[in-house]
mmCIF file of C-alpha atoms and ligand atoms in Angstrom:
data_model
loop_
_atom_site.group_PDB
_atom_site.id
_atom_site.type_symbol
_atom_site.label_atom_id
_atom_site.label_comp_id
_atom_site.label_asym_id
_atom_site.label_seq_id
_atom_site.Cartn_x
_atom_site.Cartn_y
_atom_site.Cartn_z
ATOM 1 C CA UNK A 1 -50.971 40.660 -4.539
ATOM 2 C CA UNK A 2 -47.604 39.324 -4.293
ATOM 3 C CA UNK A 3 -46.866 35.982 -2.669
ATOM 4 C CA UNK A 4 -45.119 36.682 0.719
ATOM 5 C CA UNK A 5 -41.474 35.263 1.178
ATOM 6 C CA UNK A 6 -41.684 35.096 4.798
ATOM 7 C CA UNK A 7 -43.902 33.938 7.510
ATOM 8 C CA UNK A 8 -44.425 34.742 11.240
ATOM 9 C CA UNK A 9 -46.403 32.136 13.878
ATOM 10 C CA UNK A 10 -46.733 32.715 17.457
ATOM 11 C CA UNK A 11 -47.115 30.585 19.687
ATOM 12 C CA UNK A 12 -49.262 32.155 22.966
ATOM 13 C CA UNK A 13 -47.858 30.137 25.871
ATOM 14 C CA UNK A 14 -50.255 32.501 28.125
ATOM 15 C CA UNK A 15 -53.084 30.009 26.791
ATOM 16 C CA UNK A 16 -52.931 26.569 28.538
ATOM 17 C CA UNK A 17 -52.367 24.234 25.479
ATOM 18 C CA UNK A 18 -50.305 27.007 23.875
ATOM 19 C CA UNK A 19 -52.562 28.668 20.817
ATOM 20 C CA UNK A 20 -50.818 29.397 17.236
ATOM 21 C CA UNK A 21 -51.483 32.649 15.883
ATOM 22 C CA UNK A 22 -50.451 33.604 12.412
ATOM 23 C CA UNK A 23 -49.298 37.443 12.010
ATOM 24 C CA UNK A 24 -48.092 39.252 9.656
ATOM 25 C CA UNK A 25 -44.351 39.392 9.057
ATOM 26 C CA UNK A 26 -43.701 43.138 9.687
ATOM 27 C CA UNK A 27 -46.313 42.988 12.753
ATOM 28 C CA UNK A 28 -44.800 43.622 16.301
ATOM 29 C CA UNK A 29 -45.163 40.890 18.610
ATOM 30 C CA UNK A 30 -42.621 41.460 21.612
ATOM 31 C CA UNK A 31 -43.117 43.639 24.354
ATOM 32 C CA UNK A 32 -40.470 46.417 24.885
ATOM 33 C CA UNK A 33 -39.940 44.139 28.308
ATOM 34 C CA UNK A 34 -39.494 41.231 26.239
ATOM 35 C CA UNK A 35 -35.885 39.418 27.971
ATOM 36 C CA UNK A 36 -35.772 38.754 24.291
ATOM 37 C CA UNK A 37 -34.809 42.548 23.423
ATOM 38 C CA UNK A 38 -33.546 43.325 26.764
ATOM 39 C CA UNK A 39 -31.470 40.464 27.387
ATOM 40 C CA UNK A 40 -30.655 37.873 24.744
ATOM 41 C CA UNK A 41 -31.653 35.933 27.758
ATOM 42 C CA UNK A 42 -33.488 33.018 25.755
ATOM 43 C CA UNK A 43 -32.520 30.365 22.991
ATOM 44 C CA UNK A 44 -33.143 29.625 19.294
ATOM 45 C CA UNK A 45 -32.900 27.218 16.560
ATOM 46 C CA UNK A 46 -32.666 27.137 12.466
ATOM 47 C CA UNK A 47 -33.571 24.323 10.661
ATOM 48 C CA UNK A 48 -33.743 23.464 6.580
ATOM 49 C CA UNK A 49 -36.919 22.891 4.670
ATOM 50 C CA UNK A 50 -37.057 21.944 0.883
ATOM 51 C CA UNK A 51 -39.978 20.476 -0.700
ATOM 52 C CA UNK A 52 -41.539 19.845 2.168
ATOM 53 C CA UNK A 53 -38.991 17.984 3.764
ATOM 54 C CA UNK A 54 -37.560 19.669 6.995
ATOM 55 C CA UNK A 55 -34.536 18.523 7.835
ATOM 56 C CA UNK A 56 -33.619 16.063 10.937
ATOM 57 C CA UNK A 57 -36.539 18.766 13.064
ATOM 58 C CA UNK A 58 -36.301 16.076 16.377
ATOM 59 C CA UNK A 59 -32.421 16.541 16.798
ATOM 60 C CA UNK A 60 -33.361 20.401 16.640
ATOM 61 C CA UNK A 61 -35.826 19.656 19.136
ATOM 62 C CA UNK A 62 -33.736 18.035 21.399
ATOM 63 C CA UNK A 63 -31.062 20.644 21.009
ATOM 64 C CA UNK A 64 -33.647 23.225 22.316
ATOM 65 C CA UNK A 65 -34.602 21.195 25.096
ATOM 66 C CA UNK A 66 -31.442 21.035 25.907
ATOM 67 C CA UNK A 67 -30.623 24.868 25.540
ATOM 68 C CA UNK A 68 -33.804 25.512 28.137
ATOM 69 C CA UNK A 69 -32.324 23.266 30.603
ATOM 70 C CA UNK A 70 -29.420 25.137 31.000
ATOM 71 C CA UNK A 71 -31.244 28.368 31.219
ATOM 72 C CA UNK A 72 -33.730 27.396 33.327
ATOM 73 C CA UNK A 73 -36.504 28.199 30.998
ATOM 74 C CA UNK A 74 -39.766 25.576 30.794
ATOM 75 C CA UNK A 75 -40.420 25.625 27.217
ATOM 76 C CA UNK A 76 -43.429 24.427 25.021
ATOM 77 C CA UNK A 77 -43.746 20.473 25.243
ATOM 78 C CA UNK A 78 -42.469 18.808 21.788
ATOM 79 C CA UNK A 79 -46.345 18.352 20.435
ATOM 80 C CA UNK A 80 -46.268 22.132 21.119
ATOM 81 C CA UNK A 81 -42.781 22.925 19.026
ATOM 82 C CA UNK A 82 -44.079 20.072 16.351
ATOM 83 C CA UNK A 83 -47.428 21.850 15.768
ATOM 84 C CA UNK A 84 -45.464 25.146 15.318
ATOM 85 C CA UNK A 85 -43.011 24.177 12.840
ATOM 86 C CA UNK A 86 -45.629 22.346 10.987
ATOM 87 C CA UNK A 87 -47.900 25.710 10.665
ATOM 88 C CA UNK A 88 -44.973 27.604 9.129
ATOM 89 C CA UNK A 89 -44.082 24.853 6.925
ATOM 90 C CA UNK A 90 -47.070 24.215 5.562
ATOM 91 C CA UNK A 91 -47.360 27.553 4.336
ATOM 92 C CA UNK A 92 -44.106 27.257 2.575
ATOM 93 C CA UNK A 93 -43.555 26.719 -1.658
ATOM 94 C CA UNK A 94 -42.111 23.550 -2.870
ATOM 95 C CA UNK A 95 -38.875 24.412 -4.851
ATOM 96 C CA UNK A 96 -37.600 26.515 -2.664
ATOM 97 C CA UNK A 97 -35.028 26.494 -0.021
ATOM 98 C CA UNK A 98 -36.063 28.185 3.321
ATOM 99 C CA UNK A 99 -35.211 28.614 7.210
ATOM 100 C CA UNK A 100 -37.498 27.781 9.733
ATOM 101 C CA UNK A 101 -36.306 29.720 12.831
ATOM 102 C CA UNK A 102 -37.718 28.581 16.418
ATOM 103 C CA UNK A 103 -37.531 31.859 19.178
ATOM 104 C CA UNK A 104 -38.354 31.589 22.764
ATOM 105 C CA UNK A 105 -37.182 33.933 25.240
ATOM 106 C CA UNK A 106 -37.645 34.051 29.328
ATOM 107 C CA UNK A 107 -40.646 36.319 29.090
ATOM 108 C CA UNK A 108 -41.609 40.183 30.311
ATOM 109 C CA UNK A 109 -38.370 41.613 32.400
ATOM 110 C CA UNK A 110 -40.110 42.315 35.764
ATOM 111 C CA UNK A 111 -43.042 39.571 34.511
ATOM 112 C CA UNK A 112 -44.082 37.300 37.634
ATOM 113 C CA UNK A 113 -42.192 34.227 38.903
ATOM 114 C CA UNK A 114 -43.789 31.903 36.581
ATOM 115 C CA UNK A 115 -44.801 33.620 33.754
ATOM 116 C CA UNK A 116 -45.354 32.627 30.391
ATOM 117 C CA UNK A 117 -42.215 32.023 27.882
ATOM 118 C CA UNK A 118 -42.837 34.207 24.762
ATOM 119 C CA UNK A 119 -42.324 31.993 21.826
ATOM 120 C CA UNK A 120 -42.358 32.368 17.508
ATOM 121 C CA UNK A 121 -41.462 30.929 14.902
ATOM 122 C CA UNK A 122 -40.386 32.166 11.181
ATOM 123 C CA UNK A 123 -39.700 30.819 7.779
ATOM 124 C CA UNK A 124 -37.897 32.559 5.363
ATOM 125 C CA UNK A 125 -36.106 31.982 1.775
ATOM 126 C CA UNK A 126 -32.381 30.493 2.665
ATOM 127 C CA UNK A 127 -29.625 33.303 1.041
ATOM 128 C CA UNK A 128 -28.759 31.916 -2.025
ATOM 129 C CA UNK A 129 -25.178 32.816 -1.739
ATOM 130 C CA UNK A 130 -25.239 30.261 1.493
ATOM 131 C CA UNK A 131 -26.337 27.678 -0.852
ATOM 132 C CA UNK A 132 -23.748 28.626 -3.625
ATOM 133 C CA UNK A 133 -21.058 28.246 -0.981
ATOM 134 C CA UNK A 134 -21.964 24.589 -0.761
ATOM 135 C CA UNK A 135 -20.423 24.001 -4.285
ATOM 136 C CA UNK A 136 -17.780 26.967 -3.895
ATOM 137 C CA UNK A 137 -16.146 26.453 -0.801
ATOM 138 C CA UNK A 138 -15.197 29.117 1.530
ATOM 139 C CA UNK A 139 -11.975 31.150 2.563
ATOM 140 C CA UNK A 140 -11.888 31.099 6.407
ATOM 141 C CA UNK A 141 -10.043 33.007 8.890
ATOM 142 C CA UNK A 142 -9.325 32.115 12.310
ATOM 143 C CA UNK A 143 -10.309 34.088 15.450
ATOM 144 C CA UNK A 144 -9.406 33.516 19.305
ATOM 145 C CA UNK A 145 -12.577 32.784 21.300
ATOM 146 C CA UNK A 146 -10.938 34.250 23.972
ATOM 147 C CA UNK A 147 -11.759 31.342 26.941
ATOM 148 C CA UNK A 148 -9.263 28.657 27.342
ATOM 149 C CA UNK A 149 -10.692 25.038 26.242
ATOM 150 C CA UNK A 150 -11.296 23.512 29.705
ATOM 151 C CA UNK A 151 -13.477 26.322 31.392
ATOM 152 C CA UNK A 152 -17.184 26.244 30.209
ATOM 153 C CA UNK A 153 -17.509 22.606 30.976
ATOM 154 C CA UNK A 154 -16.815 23.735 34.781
ATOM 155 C CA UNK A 155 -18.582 26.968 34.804
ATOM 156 C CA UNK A 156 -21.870 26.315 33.316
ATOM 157 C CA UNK A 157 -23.123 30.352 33.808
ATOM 158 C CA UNK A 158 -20.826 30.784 30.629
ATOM 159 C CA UNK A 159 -23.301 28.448 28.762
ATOM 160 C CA UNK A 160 -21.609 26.207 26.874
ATOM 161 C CA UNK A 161 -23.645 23.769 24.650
ATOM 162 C CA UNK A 162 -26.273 26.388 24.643
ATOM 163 C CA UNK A 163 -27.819 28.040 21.583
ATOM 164 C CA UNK A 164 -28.790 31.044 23.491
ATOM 165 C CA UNK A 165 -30.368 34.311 21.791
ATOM 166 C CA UNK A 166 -27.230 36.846 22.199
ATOM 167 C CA UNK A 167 -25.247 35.946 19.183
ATOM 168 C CA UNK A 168 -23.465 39.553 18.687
ATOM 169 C CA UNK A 169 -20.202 38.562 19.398
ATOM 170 C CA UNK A 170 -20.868 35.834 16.634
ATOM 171 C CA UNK A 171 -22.367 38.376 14.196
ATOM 172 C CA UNK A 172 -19.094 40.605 14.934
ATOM 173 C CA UNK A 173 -16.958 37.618 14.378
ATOM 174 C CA UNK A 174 -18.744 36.890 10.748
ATOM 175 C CA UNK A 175 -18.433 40.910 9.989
ATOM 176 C CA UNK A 176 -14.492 40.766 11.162
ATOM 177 C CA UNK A 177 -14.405 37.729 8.593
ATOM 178 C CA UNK A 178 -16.361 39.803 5.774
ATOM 179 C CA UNK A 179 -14.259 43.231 6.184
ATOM 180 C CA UNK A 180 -10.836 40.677 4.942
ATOM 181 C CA UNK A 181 -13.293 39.323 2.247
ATOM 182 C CA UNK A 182 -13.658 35.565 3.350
ATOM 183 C CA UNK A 183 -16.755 34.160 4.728
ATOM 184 C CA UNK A 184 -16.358 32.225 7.699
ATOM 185 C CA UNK A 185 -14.542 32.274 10.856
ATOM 186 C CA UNK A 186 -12.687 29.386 13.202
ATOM 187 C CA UNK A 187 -13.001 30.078 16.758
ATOM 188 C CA UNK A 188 -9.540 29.087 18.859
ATOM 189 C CA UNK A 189 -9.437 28.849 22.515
ATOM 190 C CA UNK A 190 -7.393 30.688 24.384
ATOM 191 C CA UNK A 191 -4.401 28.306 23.730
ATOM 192 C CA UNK A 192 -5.117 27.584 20.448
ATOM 193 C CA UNK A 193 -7.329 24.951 20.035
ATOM 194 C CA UNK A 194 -9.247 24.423 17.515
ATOM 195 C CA UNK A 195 -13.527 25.119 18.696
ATOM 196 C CA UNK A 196 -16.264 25.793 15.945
ATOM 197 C CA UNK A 197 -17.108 28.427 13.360
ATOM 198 C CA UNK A 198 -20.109 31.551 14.684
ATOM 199 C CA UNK A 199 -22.598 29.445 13.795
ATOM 200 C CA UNK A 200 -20.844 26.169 12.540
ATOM 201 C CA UNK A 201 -18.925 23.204 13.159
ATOM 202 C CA UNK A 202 -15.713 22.242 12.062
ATOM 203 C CA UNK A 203 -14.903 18.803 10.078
ATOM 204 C CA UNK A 204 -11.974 17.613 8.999
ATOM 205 C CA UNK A 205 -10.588 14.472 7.944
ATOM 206 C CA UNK A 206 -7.034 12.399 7.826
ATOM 207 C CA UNK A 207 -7.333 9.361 5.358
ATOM 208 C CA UNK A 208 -10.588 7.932 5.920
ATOM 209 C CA UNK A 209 -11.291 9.157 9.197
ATOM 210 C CA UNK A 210 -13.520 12.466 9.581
ATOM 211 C CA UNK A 211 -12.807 14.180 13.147
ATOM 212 C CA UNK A 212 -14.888 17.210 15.316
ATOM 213 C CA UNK A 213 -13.928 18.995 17.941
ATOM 214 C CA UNK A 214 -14.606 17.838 21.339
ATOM 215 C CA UNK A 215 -18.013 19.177 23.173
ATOM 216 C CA UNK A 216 -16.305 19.263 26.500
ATOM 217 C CA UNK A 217 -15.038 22.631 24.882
ATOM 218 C CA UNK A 218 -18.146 24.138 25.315
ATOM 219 C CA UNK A 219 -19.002 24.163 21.671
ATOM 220 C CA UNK A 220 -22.631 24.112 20.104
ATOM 221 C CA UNK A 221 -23.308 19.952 19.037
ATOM 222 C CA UNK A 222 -24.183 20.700 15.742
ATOM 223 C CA UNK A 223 -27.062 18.797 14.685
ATOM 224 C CA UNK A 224 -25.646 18.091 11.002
ATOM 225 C CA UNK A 225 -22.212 17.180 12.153
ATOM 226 C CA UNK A 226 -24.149 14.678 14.195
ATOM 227 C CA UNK A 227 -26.298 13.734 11.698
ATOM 228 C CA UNK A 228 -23.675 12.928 9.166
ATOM 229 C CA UNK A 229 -21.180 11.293 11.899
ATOM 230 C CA UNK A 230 -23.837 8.794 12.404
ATOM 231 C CA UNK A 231 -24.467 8.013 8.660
ATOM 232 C CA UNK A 232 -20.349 8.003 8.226
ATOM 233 C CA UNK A 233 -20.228 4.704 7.619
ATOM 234 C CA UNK A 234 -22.111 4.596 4.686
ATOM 235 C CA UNK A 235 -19.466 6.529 2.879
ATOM 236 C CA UNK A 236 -16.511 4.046 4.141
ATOM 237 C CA UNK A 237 -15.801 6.891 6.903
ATOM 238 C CA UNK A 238 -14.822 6.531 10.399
ATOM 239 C CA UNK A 239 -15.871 9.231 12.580
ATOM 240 C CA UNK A 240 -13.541 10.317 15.411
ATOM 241 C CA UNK A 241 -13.684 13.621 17.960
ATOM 242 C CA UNK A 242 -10.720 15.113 18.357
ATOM 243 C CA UNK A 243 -8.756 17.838 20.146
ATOM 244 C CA UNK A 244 -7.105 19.864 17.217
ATOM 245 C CA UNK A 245 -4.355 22.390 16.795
ATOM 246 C CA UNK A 246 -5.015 24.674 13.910
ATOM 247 C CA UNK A 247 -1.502 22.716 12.113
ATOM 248 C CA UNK A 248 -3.780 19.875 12.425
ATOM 249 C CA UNK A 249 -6.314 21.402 10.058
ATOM 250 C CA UNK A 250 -3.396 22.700 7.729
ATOM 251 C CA UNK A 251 -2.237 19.117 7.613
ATOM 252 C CA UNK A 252 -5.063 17.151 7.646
ATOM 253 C CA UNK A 253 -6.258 16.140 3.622
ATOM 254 C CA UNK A 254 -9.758 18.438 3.630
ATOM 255 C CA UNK A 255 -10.993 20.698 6.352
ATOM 256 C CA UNK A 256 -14.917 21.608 6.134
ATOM 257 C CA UNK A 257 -17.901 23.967 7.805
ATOM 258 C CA UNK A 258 -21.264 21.646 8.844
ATOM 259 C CA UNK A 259 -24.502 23.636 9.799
ATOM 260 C CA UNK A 260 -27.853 22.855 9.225
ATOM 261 C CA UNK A 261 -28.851 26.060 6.501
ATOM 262 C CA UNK A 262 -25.581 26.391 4.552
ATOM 263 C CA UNK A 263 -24.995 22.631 4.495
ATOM 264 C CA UNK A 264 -21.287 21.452 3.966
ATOM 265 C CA UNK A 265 -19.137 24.096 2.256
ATOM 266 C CA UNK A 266 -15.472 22.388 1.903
ATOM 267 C CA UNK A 267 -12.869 25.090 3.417
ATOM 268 C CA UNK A 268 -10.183 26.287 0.789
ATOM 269 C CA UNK A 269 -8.052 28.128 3.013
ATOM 270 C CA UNK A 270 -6.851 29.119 6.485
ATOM 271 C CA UNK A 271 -5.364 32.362 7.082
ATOM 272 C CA UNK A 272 -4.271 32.315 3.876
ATOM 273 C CA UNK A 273 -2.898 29.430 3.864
ATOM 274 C CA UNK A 274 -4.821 26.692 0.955
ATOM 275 C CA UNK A 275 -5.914 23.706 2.871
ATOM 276 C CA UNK A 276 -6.397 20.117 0.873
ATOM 277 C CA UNK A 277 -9.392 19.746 -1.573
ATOM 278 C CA UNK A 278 -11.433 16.373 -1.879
ATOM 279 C CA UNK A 279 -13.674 16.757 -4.116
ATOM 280 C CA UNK A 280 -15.259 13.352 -3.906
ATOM 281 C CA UNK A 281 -15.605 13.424 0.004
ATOM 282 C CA UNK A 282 -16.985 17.052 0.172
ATOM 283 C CA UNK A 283 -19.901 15.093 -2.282
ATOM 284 C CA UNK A 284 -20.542 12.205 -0.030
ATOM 285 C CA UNK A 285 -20.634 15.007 2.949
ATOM 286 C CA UNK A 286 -23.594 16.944 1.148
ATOM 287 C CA UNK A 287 -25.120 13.841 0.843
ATOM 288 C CA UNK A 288 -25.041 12.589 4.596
ATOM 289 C CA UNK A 289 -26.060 16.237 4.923
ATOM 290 C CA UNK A 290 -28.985 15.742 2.966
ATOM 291 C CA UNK A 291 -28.825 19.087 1.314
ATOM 292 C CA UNK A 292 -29.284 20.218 -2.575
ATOM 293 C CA UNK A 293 -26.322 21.832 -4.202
ATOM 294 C CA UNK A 294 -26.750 24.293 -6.573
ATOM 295 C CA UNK A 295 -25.979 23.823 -9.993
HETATM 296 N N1 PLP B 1 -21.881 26.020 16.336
HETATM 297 C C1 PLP B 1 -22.594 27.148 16.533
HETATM 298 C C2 PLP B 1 -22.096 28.176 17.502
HETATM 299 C C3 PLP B 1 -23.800 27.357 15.844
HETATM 300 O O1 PLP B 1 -24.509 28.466 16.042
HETATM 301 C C4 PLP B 1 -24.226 26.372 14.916
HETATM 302 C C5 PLP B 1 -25.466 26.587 14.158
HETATM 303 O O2 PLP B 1 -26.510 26.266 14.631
HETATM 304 C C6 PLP B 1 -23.461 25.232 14.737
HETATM 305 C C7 PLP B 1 -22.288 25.076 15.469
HETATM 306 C C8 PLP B 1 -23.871 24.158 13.760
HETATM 307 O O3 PLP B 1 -25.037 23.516 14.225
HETATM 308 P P1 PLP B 1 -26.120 22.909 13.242
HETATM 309 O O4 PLP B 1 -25.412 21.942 12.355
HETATM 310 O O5 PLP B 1 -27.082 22.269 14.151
HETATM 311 O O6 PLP B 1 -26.727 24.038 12.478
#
């Protein structure tokens, strides 16, 4: 028998303590009811594990508490999300890159008032071509978001901050990107400010000073830009969030992508348009990140 590459754990909220239950991967486990499938109405998260070292899992954790606060969801407590991640990693190989994704959705669509959240977890081998694009680089295009900077800081039903399940107008975004052969995508507002990628932030850096995008936009914190704003200083950076103009990027002297399963892939073009390399600072960024690159 062939060793599985992926791995499926639920965790039954319907149970007081909340009981783990290992299935296998291509075994149904939601309801057709499930606000999962019905919906999008729930959150997620995707964290890194190599060697059996899963990368910065509490700021994940804290992200997802956060992403169930604004929708109103009472989740698993954090011994609950901790016991889950550490059943799926502990059935993953050493030497091998992987994904550990964390699902929990509202529950059944018509369920009671106070029904159980359905909750799972997967692992599942990272695509190496994500990993490549750590050393490689990407060609980015840039895409309006559509809502001007300002409003999903006042209108919290648009969910800013949130990493809620309905991602298709990311996926579309990433296919738009794909169809003019590049591989990533900067969201604008609608006047032109600079946001985040689909599913990652956006670095960039003038002299020794590495800038973000502001979170009063309504963009996703991104766990690894965090990560590695906090650690800047080991690598003689200052760390600065900024408002940006896309001119900014084109000007600034390196623009990258930061997210917590393809790492830091350096950006080599806008538009078109090449964008500064720095070789040496796209190395210390992979290291704050604390991810491999490929040979
Ligand atoms: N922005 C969005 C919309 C995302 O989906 C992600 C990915 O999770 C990020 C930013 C980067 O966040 P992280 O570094 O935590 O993966």
């Amino acid at each position: 028998m062939s060793t599985p590459d992926r791995f499926v754990t639920v965790l039954d909220m319907s149970r007081g303590s909340g009981e783990l239950r290992r299935v296998a991967p291509d075994a149904p486990i939601l309801t057709a009811f499930d606000y999962a499938a019905t919906r999008g109405d729930g959150a997620f998260e995707a964290m890194h594990i190599v060697n059996g070292i899963i990368n910065k899992p509490e700021r994940h954790l804290e992200r997802l508490a956060r992403s169930l606060g604004n929708l109103g969801i009472i989740g698993p407590t954090p011994a609950q999300w901790t016991g889950l991640i550490t059943d799926l990693a502990s059935q993953w190989p050493d030497d091998t890159e992987g994904v550990i994704k964390l699902v929990i959705s509202r529950g059944q669509e018509g369920g009671s008032a106070g029904q159980p959240p359905t909750v799972y977890g997967t692992i599942t081998p990272l695509d190496p071509e994500l990993a490549l694009q750590r050393r490689k680089g990407i060609d980015v295009i840039s895409l309006t978001f559509g809502y001007p900077a300002a409003i999903r800081e006042q209108s919290p039903w648009l969910l800013g901050g949130t990493k809620y399940l309905s991602y298709a107008v990311n996926m579309a975004a990433k296919r738009h990107a794909a169809a003019q052969n590049v591989q990533d995508v900067i969201f604008l507002s609608h006047e032109g400010e600079v946001l985040e990628g689909p599913n990652a932030s956006v670095l960039w850096l003038t002299g020794d000073t590495l800038h973000t995008t502001p979170q009063e936009t309504g963009i996703l914190r991104g766990t690894t830009q965090e990560k590695i704003f906090d650690e800047a200083a080991t690598a003689g950076l200052r760390a600065k969030v900024s408002p940006a103009a896309l001119a900014d990027l084109l000007e600034s002297d390196g623009v990258w992508m930061s997210s917590s399963t393809r790492g830091v892939a350096a950006v080599r073009s806008i538009d078109g348009t090449p964008v500064s390399q720095s070789p040496e600072r796209t190395s210390d960024l992979h290291r704050l990140s604390g991810l491999p690159v490929p040979k």
